[in-house]
Short mmCIF file of C-alpha atoms and ligand atoms in Angstrom, two decimals:
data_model
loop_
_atom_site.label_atom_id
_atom_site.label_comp_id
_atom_site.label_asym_id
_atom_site.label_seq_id
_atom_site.Cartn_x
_atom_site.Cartn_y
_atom_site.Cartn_z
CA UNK L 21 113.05 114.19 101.83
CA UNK L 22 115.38 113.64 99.05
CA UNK L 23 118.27 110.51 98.64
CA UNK L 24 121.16 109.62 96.92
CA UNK L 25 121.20 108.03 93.68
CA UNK L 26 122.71 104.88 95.03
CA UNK L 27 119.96 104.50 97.33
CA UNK L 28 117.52 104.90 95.16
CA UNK L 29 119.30 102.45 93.17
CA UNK L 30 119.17 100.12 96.00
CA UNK L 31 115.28 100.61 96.49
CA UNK L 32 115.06 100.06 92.62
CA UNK L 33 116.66 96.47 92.76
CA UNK L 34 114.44 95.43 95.19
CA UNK L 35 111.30 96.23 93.10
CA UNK L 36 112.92 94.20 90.61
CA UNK L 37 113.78 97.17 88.73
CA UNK L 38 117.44 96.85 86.83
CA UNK L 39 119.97 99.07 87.66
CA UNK L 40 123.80 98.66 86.42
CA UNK L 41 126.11 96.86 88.92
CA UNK L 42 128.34 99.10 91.28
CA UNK L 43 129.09 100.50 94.85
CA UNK L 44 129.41 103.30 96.69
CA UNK L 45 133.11 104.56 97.56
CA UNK L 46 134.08 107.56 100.20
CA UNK L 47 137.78 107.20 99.01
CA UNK L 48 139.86 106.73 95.74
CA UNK L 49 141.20 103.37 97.18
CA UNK L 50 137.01 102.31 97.62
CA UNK L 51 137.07 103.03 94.29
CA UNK L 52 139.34 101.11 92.80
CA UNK L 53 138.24 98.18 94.42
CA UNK L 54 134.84 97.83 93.33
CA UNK L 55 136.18 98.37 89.92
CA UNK L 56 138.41 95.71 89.96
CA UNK L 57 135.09 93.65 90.12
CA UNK L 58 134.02 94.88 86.85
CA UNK L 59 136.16 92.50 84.58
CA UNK L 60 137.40 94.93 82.46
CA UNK L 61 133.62 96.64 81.78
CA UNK L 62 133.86 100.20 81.14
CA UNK L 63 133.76 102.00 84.33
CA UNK L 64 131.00 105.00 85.66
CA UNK L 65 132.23 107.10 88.59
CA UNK L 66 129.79 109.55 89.60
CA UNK L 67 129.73 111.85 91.97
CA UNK L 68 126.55 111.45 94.89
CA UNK L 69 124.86 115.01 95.88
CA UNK L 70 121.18 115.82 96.20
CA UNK L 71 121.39 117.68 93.25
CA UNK L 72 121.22 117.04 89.16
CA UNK L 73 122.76 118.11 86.22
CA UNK L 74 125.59 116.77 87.68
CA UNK L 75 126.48 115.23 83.78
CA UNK L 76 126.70 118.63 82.44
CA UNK L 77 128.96 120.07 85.92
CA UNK L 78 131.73 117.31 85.21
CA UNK L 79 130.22 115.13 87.89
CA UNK L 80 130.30 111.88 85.76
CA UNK L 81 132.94 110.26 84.35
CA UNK L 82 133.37 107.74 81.89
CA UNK L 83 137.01 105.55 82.36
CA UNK L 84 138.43 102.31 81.81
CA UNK L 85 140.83 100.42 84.28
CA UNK L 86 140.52 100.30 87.89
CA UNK L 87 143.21 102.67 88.10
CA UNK L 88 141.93 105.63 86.31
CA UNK L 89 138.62 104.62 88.49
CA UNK L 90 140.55 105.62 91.13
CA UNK L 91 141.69 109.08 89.73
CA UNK L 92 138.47 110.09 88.11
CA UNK L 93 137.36 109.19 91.91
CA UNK L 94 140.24 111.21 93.56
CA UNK L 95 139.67 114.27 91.55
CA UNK L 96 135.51 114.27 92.17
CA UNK L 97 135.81 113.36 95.93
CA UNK L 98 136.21 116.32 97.55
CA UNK L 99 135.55 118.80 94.62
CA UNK L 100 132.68 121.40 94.86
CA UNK L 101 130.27 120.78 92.30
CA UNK L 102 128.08 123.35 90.56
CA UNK L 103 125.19 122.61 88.48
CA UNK L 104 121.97 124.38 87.33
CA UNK L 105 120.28 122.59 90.34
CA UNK L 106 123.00 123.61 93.29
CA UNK L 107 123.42 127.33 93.04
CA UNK L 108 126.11 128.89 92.00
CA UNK L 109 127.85 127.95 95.64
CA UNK L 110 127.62 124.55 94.58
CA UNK L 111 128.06 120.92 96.70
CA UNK L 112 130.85 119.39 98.48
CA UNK L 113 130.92 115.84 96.95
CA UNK L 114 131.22 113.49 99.74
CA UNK L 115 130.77 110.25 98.12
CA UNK L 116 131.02 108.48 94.31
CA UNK L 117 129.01 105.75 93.12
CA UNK L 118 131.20 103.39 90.86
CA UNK L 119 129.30 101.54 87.92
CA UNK L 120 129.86 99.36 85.33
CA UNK L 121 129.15 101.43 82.30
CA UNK L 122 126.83 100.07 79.65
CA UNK L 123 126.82 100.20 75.69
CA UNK L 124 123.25 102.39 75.23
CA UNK L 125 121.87 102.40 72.10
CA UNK L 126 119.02 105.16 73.13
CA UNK L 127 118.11 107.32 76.58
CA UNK L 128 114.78 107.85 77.67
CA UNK L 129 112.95 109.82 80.13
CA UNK L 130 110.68 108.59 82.83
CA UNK L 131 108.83 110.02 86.36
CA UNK L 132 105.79 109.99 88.10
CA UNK L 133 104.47 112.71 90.58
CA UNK L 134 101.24 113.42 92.60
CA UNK L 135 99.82 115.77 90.24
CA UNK L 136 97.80 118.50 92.69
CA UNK L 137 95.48 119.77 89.54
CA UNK L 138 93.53 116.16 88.70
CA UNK L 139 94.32 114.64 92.42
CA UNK L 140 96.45 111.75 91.07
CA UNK L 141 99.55 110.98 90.04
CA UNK L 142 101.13 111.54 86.57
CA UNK L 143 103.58 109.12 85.05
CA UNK L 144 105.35 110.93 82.31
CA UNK L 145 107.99 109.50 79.69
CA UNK L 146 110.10 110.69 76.53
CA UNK L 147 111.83 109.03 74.10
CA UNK L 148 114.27 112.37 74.09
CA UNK L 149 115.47 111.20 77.52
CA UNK L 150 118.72 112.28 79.06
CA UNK L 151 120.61 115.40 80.51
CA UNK L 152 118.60 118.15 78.16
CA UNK L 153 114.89 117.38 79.47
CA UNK L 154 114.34 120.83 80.58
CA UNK L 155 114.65 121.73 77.33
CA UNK L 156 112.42 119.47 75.93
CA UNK L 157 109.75 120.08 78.52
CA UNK L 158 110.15 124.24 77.31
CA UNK L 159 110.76 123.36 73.88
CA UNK L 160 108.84 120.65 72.32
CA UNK L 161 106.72 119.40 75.28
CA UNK L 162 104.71 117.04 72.85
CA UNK L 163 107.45 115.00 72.95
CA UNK L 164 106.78 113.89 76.74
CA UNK L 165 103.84 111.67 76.87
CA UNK L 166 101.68 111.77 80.12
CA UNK L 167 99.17 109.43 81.72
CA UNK L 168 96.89 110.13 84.91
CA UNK L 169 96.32 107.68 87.27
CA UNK L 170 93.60 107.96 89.13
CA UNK L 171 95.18 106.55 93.25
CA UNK L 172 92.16 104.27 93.94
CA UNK L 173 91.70 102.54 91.09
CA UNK L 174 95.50 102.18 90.15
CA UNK L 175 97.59 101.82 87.36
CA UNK L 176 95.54 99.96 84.79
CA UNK L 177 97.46 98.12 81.58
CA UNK L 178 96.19 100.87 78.86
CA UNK L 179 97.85 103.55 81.14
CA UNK L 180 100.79 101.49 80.18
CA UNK L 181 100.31 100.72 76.60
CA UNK L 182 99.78 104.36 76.07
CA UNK L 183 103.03 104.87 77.45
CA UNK L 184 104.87 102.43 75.52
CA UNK L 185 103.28 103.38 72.27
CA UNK L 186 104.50 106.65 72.49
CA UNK L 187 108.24 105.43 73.35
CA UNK L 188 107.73 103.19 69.77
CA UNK L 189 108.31 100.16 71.69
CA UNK L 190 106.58 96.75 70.87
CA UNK L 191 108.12 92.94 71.55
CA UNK L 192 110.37 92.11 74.25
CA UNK L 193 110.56 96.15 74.87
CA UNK L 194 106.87 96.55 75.89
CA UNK L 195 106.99 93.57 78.02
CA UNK L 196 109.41 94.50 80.43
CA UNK L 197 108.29 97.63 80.27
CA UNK L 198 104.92 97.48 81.44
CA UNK L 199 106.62 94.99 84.07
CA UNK L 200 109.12 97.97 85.13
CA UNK L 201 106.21 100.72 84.96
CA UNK L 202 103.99 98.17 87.38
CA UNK L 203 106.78 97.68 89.89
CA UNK L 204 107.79 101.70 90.17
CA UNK L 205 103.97 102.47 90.59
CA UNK L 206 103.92 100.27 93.45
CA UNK L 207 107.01 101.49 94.70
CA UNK L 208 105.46 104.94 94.54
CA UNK L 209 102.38 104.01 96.35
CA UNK L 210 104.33 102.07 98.84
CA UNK L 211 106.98 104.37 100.02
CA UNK L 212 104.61 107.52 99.80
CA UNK L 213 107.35 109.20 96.73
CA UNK L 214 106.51 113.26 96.20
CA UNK L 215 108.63 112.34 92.89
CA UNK L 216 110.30 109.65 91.11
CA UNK L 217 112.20 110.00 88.08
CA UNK L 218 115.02 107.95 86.14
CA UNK L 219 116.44 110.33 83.51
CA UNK L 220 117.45 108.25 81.84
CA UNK L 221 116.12 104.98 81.01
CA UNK L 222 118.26 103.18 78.62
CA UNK L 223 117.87 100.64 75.92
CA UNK L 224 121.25 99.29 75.91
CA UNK L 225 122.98 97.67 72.37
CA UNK L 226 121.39 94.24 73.99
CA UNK L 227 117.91 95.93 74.22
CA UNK L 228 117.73 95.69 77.91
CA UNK L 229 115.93 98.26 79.70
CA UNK L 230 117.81 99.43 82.57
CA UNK L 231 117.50 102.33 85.07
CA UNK L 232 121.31 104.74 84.62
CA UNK L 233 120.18 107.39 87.02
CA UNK L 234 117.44 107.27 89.71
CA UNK L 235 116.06 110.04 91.97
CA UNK L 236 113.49 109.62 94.61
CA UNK L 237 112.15 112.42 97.10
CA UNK L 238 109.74 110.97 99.94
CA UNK L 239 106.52 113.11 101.26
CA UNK L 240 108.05 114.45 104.84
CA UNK L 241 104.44 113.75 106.52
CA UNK L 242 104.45 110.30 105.57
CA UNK L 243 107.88 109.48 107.25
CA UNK L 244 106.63 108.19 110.25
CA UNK L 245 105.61 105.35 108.93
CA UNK L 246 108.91 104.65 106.52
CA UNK L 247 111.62 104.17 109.08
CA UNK L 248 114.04 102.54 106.16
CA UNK L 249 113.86 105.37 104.39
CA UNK L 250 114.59 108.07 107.45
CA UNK L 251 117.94 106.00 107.98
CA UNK L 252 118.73 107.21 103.98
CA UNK L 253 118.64 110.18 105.30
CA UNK L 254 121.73 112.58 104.42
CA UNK L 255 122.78 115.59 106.94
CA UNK L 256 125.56 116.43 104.80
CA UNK L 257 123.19 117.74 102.19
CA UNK L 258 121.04 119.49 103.90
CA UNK L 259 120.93 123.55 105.16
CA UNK L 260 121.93 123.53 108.77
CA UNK L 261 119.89 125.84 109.99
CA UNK L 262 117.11 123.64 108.50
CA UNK L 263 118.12 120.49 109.95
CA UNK L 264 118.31 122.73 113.99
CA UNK L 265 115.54 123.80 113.29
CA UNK L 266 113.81 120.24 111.90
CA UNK L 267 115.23 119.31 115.76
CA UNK L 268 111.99 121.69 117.10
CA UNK L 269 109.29 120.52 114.63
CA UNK L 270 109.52 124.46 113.13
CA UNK L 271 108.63 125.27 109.39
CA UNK L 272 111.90 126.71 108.28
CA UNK L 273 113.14 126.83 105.24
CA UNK L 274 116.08 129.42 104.12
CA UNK L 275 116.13 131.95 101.32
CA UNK L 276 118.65 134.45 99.52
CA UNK L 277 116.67 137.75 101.26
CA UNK L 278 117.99 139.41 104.18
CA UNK L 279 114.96 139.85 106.36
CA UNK L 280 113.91 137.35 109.18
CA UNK L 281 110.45 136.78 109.68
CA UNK L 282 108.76 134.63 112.31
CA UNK L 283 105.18 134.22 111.66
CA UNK L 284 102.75 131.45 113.32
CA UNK L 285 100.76 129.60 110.32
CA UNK L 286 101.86 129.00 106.75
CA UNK L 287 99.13 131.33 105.33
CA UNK L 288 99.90 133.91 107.59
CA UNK L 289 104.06 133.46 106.72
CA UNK L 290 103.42 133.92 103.24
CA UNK L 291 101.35 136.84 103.25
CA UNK L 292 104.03 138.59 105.19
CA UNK L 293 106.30 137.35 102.77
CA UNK L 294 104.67 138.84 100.08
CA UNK L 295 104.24 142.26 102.02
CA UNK L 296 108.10 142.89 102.61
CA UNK L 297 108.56 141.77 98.77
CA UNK L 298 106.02 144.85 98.30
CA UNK L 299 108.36 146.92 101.14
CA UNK L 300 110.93 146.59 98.76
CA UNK L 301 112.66 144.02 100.43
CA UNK L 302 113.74 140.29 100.16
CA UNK L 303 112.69 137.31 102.99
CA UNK L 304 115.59 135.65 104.57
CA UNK L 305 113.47 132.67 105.78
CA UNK L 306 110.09 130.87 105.84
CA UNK L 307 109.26 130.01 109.11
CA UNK L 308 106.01 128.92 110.95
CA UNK L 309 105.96 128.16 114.51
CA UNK L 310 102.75 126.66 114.07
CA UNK L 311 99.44 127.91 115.46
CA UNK L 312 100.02 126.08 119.27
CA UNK L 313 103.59 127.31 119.39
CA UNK L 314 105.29 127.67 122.93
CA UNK L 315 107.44 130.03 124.31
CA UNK L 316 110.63 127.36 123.72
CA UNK L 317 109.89 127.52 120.03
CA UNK L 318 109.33 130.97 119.42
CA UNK L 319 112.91 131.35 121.59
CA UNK L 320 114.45 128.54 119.24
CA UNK L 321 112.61 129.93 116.07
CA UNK L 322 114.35 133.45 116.83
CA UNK L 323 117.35 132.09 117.47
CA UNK L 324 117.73 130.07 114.16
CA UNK L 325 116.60 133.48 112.39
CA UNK L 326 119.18 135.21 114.20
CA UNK L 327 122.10 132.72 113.40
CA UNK L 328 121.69 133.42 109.54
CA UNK L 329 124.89 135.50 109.18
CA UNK L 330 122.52 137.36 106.10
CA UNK L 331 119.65 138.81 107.92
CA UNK L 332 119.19 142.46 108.60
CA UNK L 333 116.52 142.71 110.35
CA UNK L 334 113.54 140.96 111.46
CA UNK L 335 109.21 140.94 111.30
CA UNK L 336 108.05 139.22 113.86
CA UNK L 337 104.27 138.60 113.12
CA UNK L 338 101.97 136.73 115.70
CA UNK L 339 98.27 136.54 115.72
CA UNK L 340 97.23 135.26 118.49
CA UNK L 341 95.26 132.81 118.89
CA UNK L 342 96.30 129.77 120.45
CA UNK L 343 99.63 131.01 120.82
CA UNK L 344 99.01 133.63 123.05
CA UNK L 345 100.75 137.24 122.91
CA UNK L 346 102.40 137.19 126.21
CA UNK L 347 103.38 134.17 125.50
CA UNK L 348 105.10 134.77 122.13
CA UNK L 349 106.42 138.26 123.71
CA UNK L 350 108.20 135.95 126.78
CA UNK L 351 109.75 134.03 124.43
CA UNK L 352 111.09 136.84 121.87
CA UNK L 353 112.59 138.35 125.20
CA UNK L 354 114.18 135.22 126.27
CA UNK L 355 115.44 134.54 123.32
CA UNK L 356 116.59 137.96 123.09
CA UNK L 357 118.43 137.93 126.36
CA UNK L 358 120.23 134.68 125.73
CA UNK L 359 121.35 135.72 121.92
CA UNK L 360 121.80 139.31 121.96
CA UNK L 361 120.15 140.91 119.15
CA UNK L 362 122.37 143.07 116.61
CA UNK L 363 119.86 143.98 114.11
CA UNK L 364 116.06 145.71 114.03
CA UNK L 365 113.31 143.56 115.44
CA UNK L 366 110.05 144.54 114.23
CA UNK L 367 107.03 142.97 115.78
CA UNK L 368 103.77 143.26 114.72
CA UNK L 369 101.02 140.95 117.39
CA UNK L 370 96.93 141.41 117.52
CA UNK L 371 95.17 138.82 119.44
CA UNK L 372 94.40 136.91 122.93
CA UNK L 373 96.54 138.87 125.44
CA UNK L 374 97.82 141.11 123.02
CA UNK L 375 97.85 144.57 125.63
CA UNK L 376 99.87 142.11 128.14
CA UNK L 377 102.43 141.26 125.00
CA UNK L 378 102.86 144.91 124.54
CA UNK L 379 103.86 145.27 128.00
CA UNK L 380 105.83 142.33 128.63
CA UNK L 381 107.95 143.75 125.67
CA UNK L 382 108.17 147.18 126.84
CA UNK L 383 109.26 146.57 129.61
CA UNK L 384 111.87 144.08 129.25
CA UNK L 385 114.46 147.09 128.24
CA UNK L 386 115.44 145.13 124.54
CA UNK L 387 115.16 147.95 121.24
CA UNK L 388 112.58 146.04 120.00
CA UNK L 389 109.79 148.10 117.53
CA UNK L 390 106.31 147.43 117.96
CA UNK L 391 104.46 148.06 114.78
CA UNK L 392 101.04 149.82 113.86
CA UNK L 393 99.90 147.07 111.75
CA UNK L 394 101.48 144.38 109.63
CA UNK L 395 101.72 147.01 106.54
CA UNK L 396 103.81 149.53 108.46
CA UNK L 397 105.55 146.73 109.72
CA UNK L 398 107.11 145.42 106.66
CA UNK L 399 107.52 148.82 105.91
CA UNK L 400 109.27 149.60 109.05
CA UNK L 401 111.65 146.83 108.25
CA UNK L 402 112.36 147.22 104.75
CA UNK L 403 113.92 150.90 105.92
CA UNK L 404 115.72 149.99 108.77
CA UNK L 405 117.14 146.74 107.56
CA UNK L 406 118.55 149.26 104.42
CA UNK L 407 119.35 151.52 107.16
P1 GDP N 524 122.77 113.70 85.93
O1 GDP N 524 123.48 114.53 84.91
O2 GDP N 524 122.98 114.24 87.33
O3 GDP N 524 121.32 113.52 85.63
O4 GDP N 524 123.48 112.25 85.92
P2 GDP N 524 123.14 110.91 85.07
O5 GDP N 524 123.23 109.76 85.97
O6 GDP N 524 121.85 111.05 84.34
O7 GDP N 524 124.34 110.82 84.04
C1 GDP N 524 124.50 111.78 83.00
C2 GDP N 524 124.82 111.13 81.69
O8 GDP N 524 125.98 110.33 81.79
C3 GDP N 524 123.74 110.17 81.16
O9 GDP N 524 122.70 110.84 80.52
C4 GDP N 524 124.57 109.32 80.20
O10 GDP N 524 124.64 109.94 78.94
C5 GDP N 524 125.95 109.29 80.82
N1 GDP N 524 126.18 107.98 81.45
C6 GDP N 524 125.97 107.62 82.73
N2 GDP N 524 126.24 106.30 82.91
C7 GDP N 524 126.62 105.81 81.70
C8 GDP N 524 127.00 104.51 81.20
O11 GDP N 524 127.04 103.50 81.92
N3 GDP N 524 127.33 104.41 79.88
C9 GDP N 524 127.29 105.49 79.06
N4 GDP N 524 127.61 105.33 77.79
N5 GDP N 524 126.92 106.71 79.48
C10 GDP N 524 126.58 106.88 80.77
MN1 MN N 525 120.07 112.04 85.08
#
């Protein structure tokens, strides 16, 4: 799950971490207002969507008086922004988080991430911080100093001298460093983070370390157990055919293709991904019912697929196992009553019950095409959906 800079900001400052002063404003008026509390400070408006880049898309703005807060607030609030991280459809910006701006003498780069190849998690830093990192990660990746951390034993001091060696620091700099770097791995740990990154770190003209930007996404399977964070959670910013289907504990995530699949297990999903890529087609979805599915899901699964304006046509692919065939062909034809299907339905089913499937679907009376085999299903797709 992903947040808001100004929550993660909030999560920051109580890890001790600092972050500039400021507040979060839904209107120009807001705006102005929490401004006004900066005694004449440069002021940061900056435009809150789960997205980056937002610098380089015009989403930031430097000003100073509470009045042309309240403009530069005015003209983001509301405006669709695009960046290389949005799409070219960009985000509606909703909200805009007003800052005191600081004097920064240099920007740095710093994240950590569970890092699947060694099993732990990387904490990576770069004294060429700030809105080109991409580039510096294709470009000149020596510049970005890594550590592994091995989970049990922890973040030990040399992880963080290595770190601050490489960033040039010594003094006053290393010390509240290695502070700062101790707090955000417990953070990490804590709150169960897939990624953490503040891009970028400044040394302002005081030499104060302090955190400008801040993005946090949260592993979904470990959200049970952080009910502060689920209340961060953002609707707004997320596909709603995603967040329907979230509602039914179903895999779905959307894509730019215009085929529909419905598959039961991940493995299984991507592998028929994969065969209407070699059809000659694109997926419109990823979505696993999961291996105990029930008739209900399969019905709401087919109905999400259905609701995406972009698909074509749609694979249905079921082995079945523990979901059985008659009872993934009951809920295709329920589903299919109570929606009305306007494009090709392919289904492809092997498995437990798999002759009573066939039946159930031929004789419910619906145009849907049962497949050979999972090959000459894709295929079948592919040409109808161009069709
Ligand atoms: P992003 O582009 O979405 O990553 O947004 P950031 O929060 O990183 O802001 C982009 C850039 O705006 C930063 O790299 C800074 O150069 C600049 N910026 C943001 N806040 C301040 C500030 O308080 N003072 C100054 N001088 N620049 C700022
Ligand atoms: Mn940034």
């Amino acid at each position: 799950m992903k947040i808001h800079e100004y929550q993660a900001k909030d999560i920051l400052r109580g890890y001790g971490i600092p972050v500039p002063r400021g507040g979060v404003a839904e209107i120009p008026e807001m705006a102005r207002k929490i401004a006004e509390g900066m005694e004449g400070k440069p002021i940061v408006v900056k435009a809150q969507i789960h997205a980056g880049g937002r610098g380089k898309g015009g989403g930031v703005r430097m000003v100073r008086t509470p009045p042309e807060a309240e403009k530069a607030a005015k003209e983001i609030l509301g405006m669709t922004l695009i960046t290389h991280q949005t799409g070219p459809e960009g985000r509606l910006v909703r909200k805009v988080l007003v800052e005191e701006g600081l004097q920064i003498d240099k920007e740095l780069y710093f994240s950590m991430l569970p890092d699947r190849a060694s099993a732990g998690i990387v904490v990576m830093a770069s004294e060429a911080g700030g809105m080109d990192i991409e580039e510096v990660a294709a470009k000149t990746p020596e510049k970005i100093i890594k550590v592994q951390v091995n989970p049990l034993l922890g973040l030990q001091p040399y992880h963080t001298r290595q770190l601050a060696f490489g960033l040039n620091f010594d003094g006053e700099l290393m010390k509240s460093f290695s502070a700062m770097v101790k707090n955000l791995f417990q953070l990490f740990c804590d709150y169960d983070c897939s990624l953490l990154e503040i891009n970028p770190l400044v040394i302002t003209a005081d030499k104060k370390l302090v955190a400008l930007d801040a993005k946090i996404n949260f592993d979904d399977n470990a959200l049970f157990r952080h009910k502060d964070i689920l209340a961060y959670r953002d609707l707004d910013e997320e596909d709603p055919l995603e967040v329907e289907a979230s509602n039914y504990n179903l895999n779905y995530i959307k894509m730019d293709g215009n085929i529909g699949n419905m598959v039961n297990g991940a493995g299984l999903a991507m592998a028929t991904m994969d065969l209407i890529k070699l059809a000659g087609a694109e997926p419109a979805n990823f979505l696993d019912v999961g291996g105990g599915a029930s008739a209900e899901m399969v019905e709401n699964g087919f109905r999400i697929i259905l609701s995406d304006p972009n698909v074509k046509g749609v694979l249905i692919n079921i082995f079945g196992g523990i979901l059985r065939c008659d009872v993934l062909a009951q809920g295709v034809v329920e589903a299919a009553n109570k929606v009305g299907i306007q494009v090709p339905v392919v289904i492809r089913m092997e498995g437990t019950n798999v002759e009573k499937g066939r039946q159930i679907l031929e004789e419910s009376g619906l145009n849907l095409i049962v497949a050979k085999n999972l090959k000459d299903a894709a295929q079948k797709v592919a040409t109808l959906a161009k069709g």
